[in-house]
Amino acid sequence: MRQPVRAVRTGNDVARRWPAAASGRRGRPCFLLAAVLALWSESAWADYLVFRINVGDTQGPTQVAGQPGAPGQVGVPGQPGLGAPGFGVGGLAPGGVPGGAPGFPGGAPGGVGEGIPGQPNPPGQPQETPGAAEWFLAVLSGEIVARSPQGPFLFRYDGGQFPFHPGVGVANMAEIYPIQAPSLSREFDELVKKKNLAQKAPAELVRWMLEHWTYRPGTGFDMLKKLEDQLLAWEKAGLDKLPEADRAVIRRLLETRQAVHEDLPDANDLVSRLAPLTGGRFVLTARGHYAIIHLQQDQKQAEDTLERLERLYSGLHYWFAYRGTPLPRPPHRLVVWLAESVPAYRKMRQNLGETRPSTADGFYAAADKVLVLSPARTDPAYVRLQSRLQDINALLLDIGNKILSQLFGGQPVPPEYQLSLENLARPNPQLKKLLPVIEKLATQDPNAMATLSLAQIVLNSSPAIYEEGIVATITSEGARQLLDATGVLPARVHLPDSLRDGFLALVETPKSNGEFRAASFYSGLGNPHWVYLPVFNFFTNEDRLKKGEVVFNEKTQHEVKIPVKPVALREVLMAANYREALQAKPEQRDVLLLKAQAESWALVYFLAQTRWQQLLHFYDELGRLPRDMAINPEVVAGIFASVFDLADSRQPDRLDESKCQRLEQEWLAFMRKQSLPMRLPAYVGGNTPPAANPPGNPGFKPPQPGGGYPMP
């Protein structure tokens, strides 16, 4: 049996992620049956089941293509990239046979060590396809086990379990990636028990814990509890036993622990001002640091939201304390409004004057000091997913009839036995008894096997979809509210979008992105951004810069050309990239806005890693500017020049161009060294039709009652 390559920590993350490793937490695709059997029996490994669904209007045959290629061996330099060409532009990739049809070039020759796919390229499209693909991605976390050597495999998670077949997909519709990485429990034990970081380098252990901060209450690995238990252990043993360089950090964290365990005063005045808007139908739940307005029937969701917000509150306080700048105490509880429905949420956006483009399922209304949350996901890709469920249902009915007709001797299949999303979601006793037989027969037909796997994954993905949406919203808009309340980012000072969004992205866990195949695997504070780093690398790639443009949905009626030019620090600082995006053609706007957001995060991330105290001083100076009025970008540039010692000697309120260029070069050199701890490989499964390479991957959530098919 061939021994698979396991995920390890690598790269420039050695010092801060896993001191004994050689490169990041690289998740490896589990494509080979033997590899799957060998790996998935170990509970110390965290399994991810990633799937992409095309929610666009690309037309083409929905059939299963070839099986995946085998990954290469560890440490073989110069092997070609994994499987299908067209998703990378360099990097260290393990070998594999090519799959699918040509798209953009694959990875460049690799070096020594475990291979990873290169940066994403825009997907190729079928030569004669009139529509355009748009992909939605979700990441499920759990454990994958083998039922038998022939499959199917079983995916277990805290909401239940379901069967699936690895390494298959539905052409033009879906892809399935099984990926494995060390569990948080395994990594934590490695750092504490084997590496003894709790005694040798406690600050490094804290950093790792913050970079893997968790927001989901009641299940899984609770990083908040782990951190606070460790702080108490250090205090009990005596800080004098710790390395002298780390004592001040641990002392600040202990002081912060005491502060975050103190409740904030009630926000009576603010709640009273909002009361007339409730119509007497809403109730208030208040505890700790938050008060949430909600309908009585939404009590459980409100409690869950409060718990996540408390983890954000604690996490941000610990993160700032770790970095040497503890946050001040907000004056009162932070107020949250959980809208009763998606339409009601959209109306509140309109009534409260929220016009910022956003993929979050909530917004912070700065003038009213309230965080408004939608009860469900609202991003366009998720909305389009609902119509795609009809196509999946039609495929499921078709393959179900073919299989069941064998069991019914060619007679019509009774409705209660038909395979549909609705019947699979709530199978009756008769269908339950037949499902094992259906699964066995499905293994004889790749199309049936892929469709049944896809249906099972879609039906069981609600927890993951909800989790990604709520965490993305809380870590972006919830962080906006908290940083306003603590004075770090005063919301009523009209900062350039680039500076506000860039800072918030330091602590955001984003929704996955489809076009750039950027999966958001886990949450954390201060990590490289799951989406913005791949996007930034994509648009700063030298080959694309030479070409001057990149084409999405090439040779379709939805073809879009995006200009590519060198990133300029001055333009990012003054939000010229945002203005360019908002003034672009409608079909270019979303990509250019994402590019601007990625550039903004990259600049602030660089400054946070190399000049943290100056960065906070810069934002403090910006916070002193007049409120509720437009700010001249040149004023922002002047403050930046003063704080970062970039001022022109002849005009102290202006940037010196030569100094600015040197900082820009340092920034770009720094970003070229950054990498993600985990990434999706180029897809080599069975969904690539002969004339196409499919595009990237996003994330999603459960449908609302009354719409689409049930997703339990």
XYZ file of C-alpha atoms in Angstrom:
712
model
C 0.000 0.000 0.000
C 1.389 3.363 -0.985
C 1.913 5.575 2.030
C 0.308 9.006 1.527
C 1.914 12.346 2.198
C 0.532 13.982 5.314
C -0.032 17.644 5.944
C 2.640 19.432 7.966
C 3.485 22.988 8.936
C 5.918 24.533 6.481
C 7.395 27.655 4.956
C 7.806 31.086 6.476
C 5.361 30.102 9.230
C 7.965 28.005 11.066
C 8.610 30.414 13.909
C 5.019 31.274 14.575
C 3.071 28.144 13.628
C 5.009 24.957 14.240
C 8.615 25.556 15.302
C 9.838 22.045 14.509
C 8.361 21.852 11.024
C 9.834 22.736 7.693
C 6.906 24.343 5.783
C 2.759 25.311 6.654
C -0.253 23.371 7.494
C -0.649 22.024 4.011
C -3.835 20.084 3.508
C -3.315 17.247 1.055
C -5.985 15.953 -1.333
C -6.856 12.360 -0.478
C -7.330 11.028 -3.985
C -6.039 7.456 -3.838
C -8.188 4.778 -2.296
C -5.207 3.282 -0.498
C -4.240 6.678 0.846
C -7.764 7.295 2.044
C -7.902 3.964 3.850
C -4.538 4.580 5.488
C -5.223 8.122 6.624
C -8.841 8.391 7.631
C -8.637 5.917 10.463
C -6.607 8.373 12.570
C -8.717 10.691 14.719
C -5.763 13.031 15.268
C -6.188 14.239 11.710
C -8.878 16.755 10.753
C -10.664 15.952 7.527
C -12.167 18.543 5.215
C -14.659 17.815 2.501
C -14.593 20.738 0.090
C -17.074 21.003 -2.745
C -17.712 23.551 -5.447
C -20.990 23.943 -7.283
C -21.351 25.904 -10.491
C -24.176 28.370 -9.843
C -23.614 30.279 -13.099
C -25.183 29.625 -16.476
C -22.444 27.653 -18.220
C -24.067 25.055 -20.413
C -22.561 21.710 -21.206
C -22.940 18.013 -20.549
C -23.452 17.040 -16.928
C -21.398 13.878 -16.855
C -18.499 12.440 -14.968
C -15.040 12.625 -16.519
C -11.839 10.801 -15.649
C -10.545 9.724 -12.291
C -7.896 11.803 -10.507
C -4.168 11.470 -10.984
C -1.931 10.270 -8.195
C -0.028 12.819 -6.106
C 3.774 12.758 -6.302
C 6.199 11.663 -3.617
C 7.551 14.004 -0.966
C 10.584 16.077 -1.807
C 10.931 15.284 -5.498
C 12.077 18.519 -7.126
C 10.867 19.716 -10.478
C 7.797 17.514 -10.883
C 4.807 18.913 -12.749
C 1.814 20.256 -10.848
C -1.022 18.115 -9.586
C -3.422 16.847 -12.224
C -5.382 19.262 -14.343
C -3.490 22.103 -15.976
C -4.686 25.622 -15.643
C -4.910 26.669 -11.997
C -1.413 27.673 -10.956
C 1.501 29.885 -11.860
C 4.391 28.544 -9.900
C 4.928 26.957 -6.561
C 5.969 23.514 -5.420
C 3.609 20.920 -6.805
C 3.647 17.154 -6.504
C 3.547 15.151 -9.676
C 0.405 13.859 -11.315
C -1.064 12.992 -14.654
C -2.747 15.842 -16.491
C -6.523 15.941 -16.352
C -9.165 17.900 -18.217
C -8.473 20.210 -21.101
C -5.982 23.018 -21.375
C -6.654 26.175 -19.417
C -3.992 28.558 -18.164
C -0.497 27.130 -17.517
C 0.022 24.958 -14.458
C 2.710 25.217 -11.796
C 6.342 25.885 -12.508
C 8.964 23.314 -11.484
C 8.906 22.632 -7.775
C 11.675 22.308 -5.260
C 12.372 20.029 -2.356
C 9.599 19.296 0.115
C 5.916 18.613 -0.035
C 4.292 20.070 -3.116
C 1.577 22.680 -3.098
C -0.387 24.084 -6.009
C 0.579 27.446 -7.417
C -1.441 30.636 -7.287
C -4.798 30.490 -9.038
C -5.277 31.583 -12.623
C -8.600 32.566 -14.164
C -10.411 29.420 -15.261
C -10.617 28.294 -18.838
C -14.048 27.922 -20.436
C -15.527 25.607 -23.056
C -14.857 26.746 -26.609
C -18.495 26.769 -27.689
C -20.254 27.541 -24.404
C -22.556 30.594 -24.512
C -22.766 31.086 -20.741
C -20.333 31.662 -17.899
C -19.492 29.536 -14.883
C -19.691 30.962 -11.390
C -18.706 28.733 -8.525
C -19.838 28.432 -4.932
C -17.604 26.622 -2.438
C -18.204 25.142 0.997
C -15.832 23.518 3.468
C -17.126 20.771 5.753
C -14.988 19.756 8.707
C -15.252 16.307 10.253
C -13.860 12.805 9.828
C -13.825 10.608 6.728
C -13.822 6.834 7.154
C -14.055 3.961 4.699
C -17.033 1.635 4.791
C -15.327 -0.930 2.598
C -12.427 -1.103 0.127
C -14.928 -0.499 -2.673
C -16.521 2.563 -1.028
C -18.562 4.601 -0.596
C -16.883 6.501 2.210
C -18.559 7.938 5.256
C -18.196 11.557 6.344
C -18.868 12.084 10.049
C -19.416 15.503 11.567
C -21.139 16.855 14.650
C -24.476 17.023 12.801
C -24.486 13.397 11.682
C -22.938 11.379 8.877
C -23.445 10.650 5.181
C -21.830 8.575 2.402
C -19.869 10.015 -0.521
C -17.427 8.901 -3.204
C -14.056 10.714 -3.296
C -12.376 11.833 -6.486
C -15.520 12.302 -8.559
C -17.512 15.294 -9.721
C -20.300 16.202 -12.100
C -19.085 17.821 -15.321
C -19.876 21.542 -15.544
C -21.633 21.351 -12.181
C -19.569 20.227 -9.204
C -16.213 19.186 -7.778
C -15.451 17.256 -4.594
C -12.134 17.488 -2.711
C -11.298 15.346 0.334
C -8.402 17.033 2.184
C -6.582 16.145 5.376
C -4.610 18.238 7.872
C -3.609 17.867 11.529
C -6.464 18.523 13.957
C -6.213 21.480 16.341
C -6.034 19.017 19.212
C -3.088 17.202 17.624
C -1.249 20.441 16.859
C -1.845 21.820 20.343
C -0.548 18.633 21.958
C 2.475 18.736 19.652
C 3.304 22.273 20.744
C 2.645 21.777 24.456
C 3.762 18.208 25.136
C 6.451 17.525 22.547
C 7.849 20.993 21.860
C 7.198 22.231 25.421
C 6.339 25.724 24.176
C 4.302 26.388 27.327
C 7.613 26.638 29.188
C 10.176 27.421 26.501
C 8.268 29.979 24.388
C 4.864 30.821 25.930
C 4.383 33.895 23.746
C 4.769 31.736 20.635
C 2.158 29.325 21.979
C -0.245 32.232 22.551
C 0.376 33.456 19.039
C -0.494 30.052 17.592
C -3.681 29.931 19.683
C -4.798 33.352 18.478
C -4.061 32.406 14.874
C -6.409 29.425 15.328
C -9.105 31.239 17.299
C -12.477 29.470 17.255
C -15.962 30.973 17.269
C -18.253 27.962 17.334
C -19.627 27.382 20.851
C -20.345 24.012 22.389
C -18.542 21.767 19.896
C -15.054 21.019 18.711
C -11.873 22.598 20.015
C -12.606 25.619 22.258
C -9.548 27.848 21.882
C -10.861 30.471 24.334
C -11.015 27.882 27.113
C -7.607 26.469 26.164
C -5.995 29.902 26.306
C -7.554 30.910 29.608
C -6.746 27.555 31.221
C -3.142 27.976 30.088
C -2.996 31.534 31.454
C -4.210 30.328 34.850
C -1.645 27.517 34.786
C 1.147 30.028 34.145
C -0.133 32.273 36.924
C -0.365 29.389 39.394
C 3.147 28.157 38.598
C 4.565 31.677 38.858
C 5.571 33.969 36.007
C 9.127 34.073 37.318
C 9.556 30.538 35.946
C 8.858 31.703 32.392
C 11.492 33.124 30.015
C 12.098 36.731 30.958
C 11.290 37.979 27.449
C 7.787 36.459 27.643
C 6.742 37.532 31.129
C 5.427 40.943 30.129
C 3.260 39.373 27.408
C 1.725 36.806 29.773
C 1.203 39.472 32.447
C -0.736 41.652 29.979
C -2.841 38.669 28.959
C -3.682 37.873 32.586
C -4.765 41.471 33.126
C -6.831 41.247 29.949
C -8.440 38.027 31.164
C -9.687 39.835 34.241
C -11.054 42.664 32.091
C -12.909 40.442 29.610
C -14.627 38.614 32.467
C -16.194 41.864 33.718
C -19.660 42.637 32.339
C -20.274 45.989 30.675
C -23.014 48.375 31.866
C -26.407 48.198 30.151
C -26.925 50.270 27.008
C -30.276 51.606 28.228
C -30.216 54.897 26.327
C -29.361 53.270 23.015
C -31.911 50.483 23.460
C -34.584 53.054 24.338
C -33.887 54.980 21.135
C -34.255 51.784 19.112
C -37.390 50.565 20.922
C -39.908 52.443 18.722
C -38.545 50.600 15.674
C -39.367 47.192 17.132
C -43.140 47.600 17.006
C -43.375 45.848 20.365
C -42.686 42.452 18.763
C -39.035 42.085 19.722
C -37.388 41.091 22.978
C -33.979 41.945 24.420
C -31.415 39.411 25.613
C -28.455 41.007 27.385
C -25.446 39.535 29.125
C -21.713 40.009 29.309
C -20.670 42.569 26.726
C -23.629 42.472 24.320
C -27.374 43.051 24.129
C -29.288 41.557 21.209
C -32.752 42.554 19.963
C -34.645 39.642 18.413
C -37.985 37.899 18.012
C -38.974 35.521 20.792
C -38.964 32.544 18.433
C -35.353 33.340 17.482
C -34.083 32.946 21.060
C -31.823 30.002 20.228
C -30.216 31.786 17.277
C -29.819 34.911 19.412
C -28.068 32.932 22.168
C -25.780 31.314 19.605
C -24.954 34.724 18.110
C -24.199 36.187 21.537
C -21.803 33.338 22.271
C -19.902 33.942 19.033
C -19.761 37.682 19.656
C -18.338 37.048 23.130
C -15.589 34.972 21.538
C -14.871 37.852 19.176
C -14.757 40.269 22.116
C -12.332 38.067 24.055
C -10.265 37.212 20.994
C -9.710 40.815 19.918
C -8.842 41.888 23.458
C -6.309 39.073 23.793
C -4.883 39.741 20.315
C -4.295 43.435 20.995
C -2.861 42.654 24.444
C -0.507 40.096 22.909
C 0.689 42.764 20.498
C 1.408 45.151 23.364
C -1.598 47.481 23.088
C -4.534 46.332 25.276
C -7.918 47.603 24.158
C -9.824 50.024 26.399
C -13.164 49.026 27.887
C -16.254 50.043 25.844
C -18.599 52.395 27.749
C -21.589 50.025 27.631
C -22.873 46.804 26.133
C -22.700 46.640 22.362
C -26.146 46.431 20.772
C -27.054 43.916 18.061
C -30.295 43.560 16.092
C -31.159 40.173 14.608
C -33.560 40.866 11.735
C -36.666 38.698 11.539
C -36.130 37.760 7.867
C -33.886 38.429 4.897
C -36.388 40.912 3.344
C -36.608 42.729 6.689
C -32.814 42.841 6.847
C -32.584 44.327 3.359
C -35.154 46.951 4.312
C -33.127 47.874 7.405
C -30.051 48.336 5.211
C -32.037 50.769 3.118
C -33.650 52.600 6.050
C -30.364 53.021 7.911
C -28.578 54.305 4.813
C -26.146 51.412 4.405
C -24.653 51.632 0.912
C -21.224 49.991 1.328
C -20.708 47.043 -1.038
C -20.334 43.955 1.111
C -20.621 40.179 1.012
C -21.302 40.050 4.764
C -24.711 39.086 6.103
C -24.825 42.098 8.371
C -23.681 45.706 8.721
C -22.663 48.095 11.455
C -24.767 51.264 11.440
C -22.238 53.695 12.917
C -24.637 56.588 13.483
C -26.996 54.346 15.468
C -24.239 52.247 17.115
C -26.039 49.009 16.272
C -24.867 45.858 14.495
C -27.672 44.546 12.254
C -27.553 40.856 11.318
C -29.475 38.880 8.731
C -30.909 35.543 9.946
C -29.492 33.832 6.828
C -26.865 34.287 4.155
C -27.546 36.922 1.550
C -24.550 36.809 -0.801
C -25.457 36.487 -4.502
C -23.692 33.162 -5.030
C -25.682 31.593 -2.206
C -28.931 32.950 -3.609
C -28.094 31.483 -7.025
C -27.310 28.170 -5.383
C -31.017 27.702 -4.697
C -31.871 27.546 -8.396
C -28.978 25.153 -8.984
C -30.590 22.731 -6.524
C -33.325 22.158 -9.087
C -30.724 20.877 -11.565
C -29.203 18.605 -8.936
C -32.670 17.322 -8.102
C -33.383 16.563 -11.773
C -30.107 14.627 -12.086
C -30.881 12.768 -8.889
C -34.361 11.775 -10.084
C -32.927 10.583 -13.388
C -30.198 8.372 -11.943
C -32.589 7.200 -9.231
C -35.120 6.029 -11.784
C -32.412 4.135 -13.678
C -31.228 2.353 -10.548
C -34.642 1.730 -9.028
C -36.090 0.419 -12.261
C -33.744 -2.548 -11.830
C -35.222 -3.198 -8.391
C -38.815 -2.790 -9.576
C -38.412 -4.999 -12.620
C -38.786 -2.150 -15.091
C -42.076 -0.986 -13.558
C -42.688 2.728 -12.724
C -41.029 3.750 -9.463
C -43.555 4.707 -6.739
C -43.204 8.380 -5.612
C -42.224 7.421 -2.071
C -39.206 5.501 -3.412
C -38.013 8.142 -5.865
C -34.617 9.686 -5.272
C -35.079 13.407 -4.796
C -33.510 15.979 -2.524
C -36.727 16.153 -0.552
C -36.955 12.380 -0.075
C -33.263 12.089 0.801
C -33.590 14.898 3.337
C -36.458 13.102 5.090
C -36.438 9.496 3.857
C -39.425 7.333 4.702
C -38.812 3.881 6.240
C -39.110 2.121 2.866
C -36.527 4.342 1.183
C -34.209 4.075 4.200
C -34.099 0.307 3.774
C -33.295 0.644 0.072
C -30.571 3.299 0.376
C -27.677 0.857 1.057
C -28.696 -1.142 -2.020
C -28.975 2.047 -4.097
C -25.518 3.172 -2.956
C -24.026 -0.193 -3.908
C -25.626 -0.131 -7.365
C -24.494 3.483 -7.849
C -20.850 2.394 -7.668
C -21.327 0.662 -11.040
C -22.126 3.973 -12.774
C -19.751 6.962 -12.355
C -22.556 9.443 -13.139
C -24.832 7.896 -10.531
C -22.023 7.705 -7.991
C -21.062 11.365 -8.469
C -24.640 12.659 -8.410
C -25.549 10.713 -5.280
C -22.392 11.939 -3.527
C -23.134 15.518 -4.513
C -26.728 15.274 -3.277
C -25.627 13.868 0.074
C -23.028 16.598 0.513
C -25.440 19.392 -0.398
C -28.103 18.064 1.946
C -25.692 17.817 4.868
C -23.802 21.064 4.366
C -26.144 23.410 6.243
C -24.024 23.598 9.425
C -20.871 24.419 7.458
C -22.669 26.962 5.296
C -24.198 28.703 8.291
C -20.900 28.586 10.166
C -18.960 30.255 7.370
C -21.558 32.983 6.938
C -21.988 33.927 10.584
C -18.259 33.817 11.360
C -17.456 35.968 8.310
C -20.053 38.546 9.355
C -19.108 38.650 13.028
C -15.374 38.903 12.326
C -15.882 41.749 9.856
C -18.909 43.832 10.888
C -18.774 42.730 14.532
C -15.108 43.717 14.633
C -16.029 47.055 13.035
C -18.462 47.689 15.904
C -16.012 46.704 18.648
C -13.100 48.684 17.200
C -15.369 51.725 16.927
C -16.447 51.336 20.563
C -12.815 51.075 21.713
C -11.659 54.015 19.576
C -9.258 52.069 17.364
C -11.332 52.688 14.214
C -13.796 55.500 14.950
C -16.597 54.754 12.505
C -17.815 58.339 12.123
C -14.427 59.526 10.906
C -14.665 58.954 7.166
C -11.437 57.063 6.660
C -10.527 55.915 3.156
C -12.176 52.547 2.502
C -8.765 51.020 1.889
C -7.545 51.839 5.394
C -10.715 50.785 7.192
C -11.237 47.558 5.246
C -7.544 46.728 5.325
C -7.361 46.909 9.107
C -10.568 44.930 9.648
C -9.279 42.215 7.310
C -6.458 41.542 9.798
C -8.975 39.804 12.072
C -11.561 38.651 9.531
C -12.340 35.045 8.655
C -13.808 35.530 5.161
C -16.316 33.611 3.126
C -14.652 31.409 0.551
C -14.272 32.830 -2.942
C -15.133 30.998 -6.142
C -13.291 32.694 -8.965
C -9.958 32.459 -7.173
C -10.451 28.998 -5.658
C -9.844 30.414 -2.184
C -11.252 28.164 0.541
C -11.586 29.513 4.071
C -10.542 26.464 6.097
C -10.468 27.771 9.664
C -10.701 30.994 11.656
C -7.977 32.984 13.367
C -6.638 36.443 14.236
C -3.780 38.083 12.352
C -3.318 35.256 9.828
C -2.646 35.669 6.122
C -6.068 36.253 4.584
C -7.626 33.163 2.978
C -9.003 35.175 0.042
C -7.012 38.387 -0.228
C -3.560 36.783 -0.327
C -4.366 34.608 -3.392
C -6.066 37.562 -5.078
C -3.140 39.891 -4.351
C -0.667 37.331 -5.692
C -2.834 36.804 -8.750
C -2.798 40.470 -9.749
C 0.865 41.072 -8.899
C 2.032 38.107 -10.973
C 4.776 39.257 -13.366
C 3.375 37.484 -16.421
C -0.018 39.149 -16.007
C 1.601 42.519 -15.415
C 3.502 42.169 -18.695
C 0.328 41.222 -20.533
C -1.566 44.147 -18.990
C -4.900 42.375 -18.638
C -6.565 39.149 -17.633
C -9.671 37.668 -19.242
C -12.434 35.963 -17.292
C -15.066 33.748 -18.973
C -12.994 33.788 -22.149
C -14.815 33.037 -25.425
C -18.261 33.267 -23.881
C -20.909 35.939 -24.089
C -19.852 36.929 -20.551
C -16.187 37.556 -21.384
C -14.702 40.240 -19.134
C -11.294 41.867 -19.514
C -9.719 43.214 -16.339
C -6.775 45.622 -16.616
C -3.683 44.608 -14.652
C -1.105 47.190 -13.609
C 1.565 47.397 -10.900
C 0.171 48.079 -7.450
C 1.098 51.512 -6.101
C 1.318 52.229 -2.384
C 0.122 55.812 -2.831
C -3.002 54.710 -4.723
C -3.884 52.135 -2.073
C -3.280 54.603 0.739
C -5.590 57.182 -0.851
C -8.206 54.575 -1.924
C -7.739 55.385 -5.612
C -8.105 51.648 -6.283
C -11.590 51.695 -4.716
C -12.647 54.674 -6.789
C -11.387 52.923 -9.920
C -13.456 49.848 -9.059
C -16.656 51.769 -8.353
C -16.308 53.766 -11.585
C -15.553 50.712 -13.743
C -17.953 48.976 -16.094
C -20.578 46.923 -14.221
C -19.111 43.629 -15.424
C -15.643 44.625 -14.114
C -16.744 46.101 -10.812
C -16.822 43.042 -8.546
C -13.384 41.778 -9.581
C -11.773 45.215 -9.331
C -13.350 45.802 -5.928
C -12.017 42.465 -4.698
C -8.604 43.431 -6.097
C -8.751 46.766 -4.227
C -9.708 45.034 -0.981
C -6.848 42.567 -1.396
C -4.343 45.381 -1.978
C -5.643 47.226 1.090
C -5.316 44.180 3.313
C -1.828 43.467 1.950
C -0.577 46.970 2.794
C -2.037 47.005 6.311
C -0.881 43.425 6.948
C 2.668 44.365 5.936
C 2.649 47.395 8.239
C 1.110 45.376 11.088
C 3.859 42.764 10.802
C 6.751 45.211 10.478
C 5.639 48.549 12.039
C 2.789 47.790 14.451
C 3.243 50.715 16.835
C 3.575 53.186 13.961
C 0.468 51.712 12.354
C -1.583 52.239 15.522
C -0.182 55.777 15.832
C -1.255 56.429 12.236
C -4.829 55.301 12.933
C -4.845 57.293 16.165
C -3.921 60.433 14.217
C -6.627 59.687 11.652
C -9.133 59.313 14.498
C -8.506 62.927 15.487
C -9.802 64.219 12.158
C -13.242 65.894 12.004
C -16.193 63.519 12.108
C -18.996 63.056 9.596
C -17.278 64.869 6.760
C -15.255 63.894 3.710
C -11.485 63.823 4.192
C -9.099 64.980 1.499
C -6.893 62.011 0.503
C -3.871 64.315 0.496
C -4.448 64.921 4.213
C -4.318 61.171 4.808
C -1.115 60.928 2.755
C 0.418 63.753 4.791
C -0.318 62.016 8.091
C 1.077 58.772 6.707
C 4.242 60.579 5.610
C 4.706 62.101 9.055
C 4.099 58.907 11.052
C 6.195 56.603 8.854
C 9.029 59.091 8.251
C 8.272 59.458 4.545
C 7.810 63.230 4.437
C 9.390 65.417 1.790
C 12.043 67.591 3.456
C 10.863 70.617 1.462
C 7.138 69.963 1.996
C 6.672 68.141 5.332
C 2.978 67.489 4.679
C 3.717 65.605 1.425
C 5.044 62.134 0.666
C 8.613 61.975 -0.577
C 8.369 59.901 -3.764
C 11.745 58.192 -3.406
C 11.067 57.206 0.218
C 7.602 56.015 -0.741
C 9.018 53.858 -3.540
C 11.519 52.240 -1.166
C 8.731 51.344 1.252
C 6.650 50.065 -1.658
C 9.491 47.782 -2.778
C 9.921 46.499 0.776
C 6.163 45.843 0.954
C 6.055 43.850 -2.286
C 9.160 41.858 -1.349
C 7.561 41.025 2.001
C 4.299 39.898 0.384
C 6.120 37.599 -2.037
C 7.283 35.595 0.981
C 3.802 35.121 2.431
C 1.890 31.885 1.999
C -1.314 30.271 3.157
C -1.114 27.350 5.587
C -3.582 25.365 3.441
C -4.780 25.611 -0.154
C -6.858 23.652 -2.606
C -4.889 21.741 -5.232
C -5.649 21.991 -8.918
C -8.711 19.829 -9.449
C -7.937 16.423 -10.926
C -11.225 14.681 -10.251
C -13.957 13.791 -12.656
C -15.748 16.996 -13.449
C -13.649 18.497 -16.221
C -15.275 17.943 -19.632
C -13.080 17.570 -22.719
C -13.340 21.221 -23.732
C -13.094 23.064 -20.443
C -11.270 23.805 -17.247
C -13.738 24.880 -14.545
C -13.296 28.061 -12.520
C -12.694 28.634 -8.794
C -14.485 27.933 -5.498
C -16.782 29.793 -3.009
C -18.895 29.042 0.134
C -22.645 28.941 1.121
C -25.532 28.372 3.606
C -28.976 26.733 4.158
C -32.090 27.827 2.272
C -34.935 29.529 4.062
C -38.275 27.811 4.685
C -40.520 27.958 1.681
C -37.743 28.239 -0.894
C -35.877 25.551 -2.744
C -35.249 22.113 -1.371
C -34.756 21.359 2.320
C -31.194 21.222 3.590
C -31.477 19.739 7.104
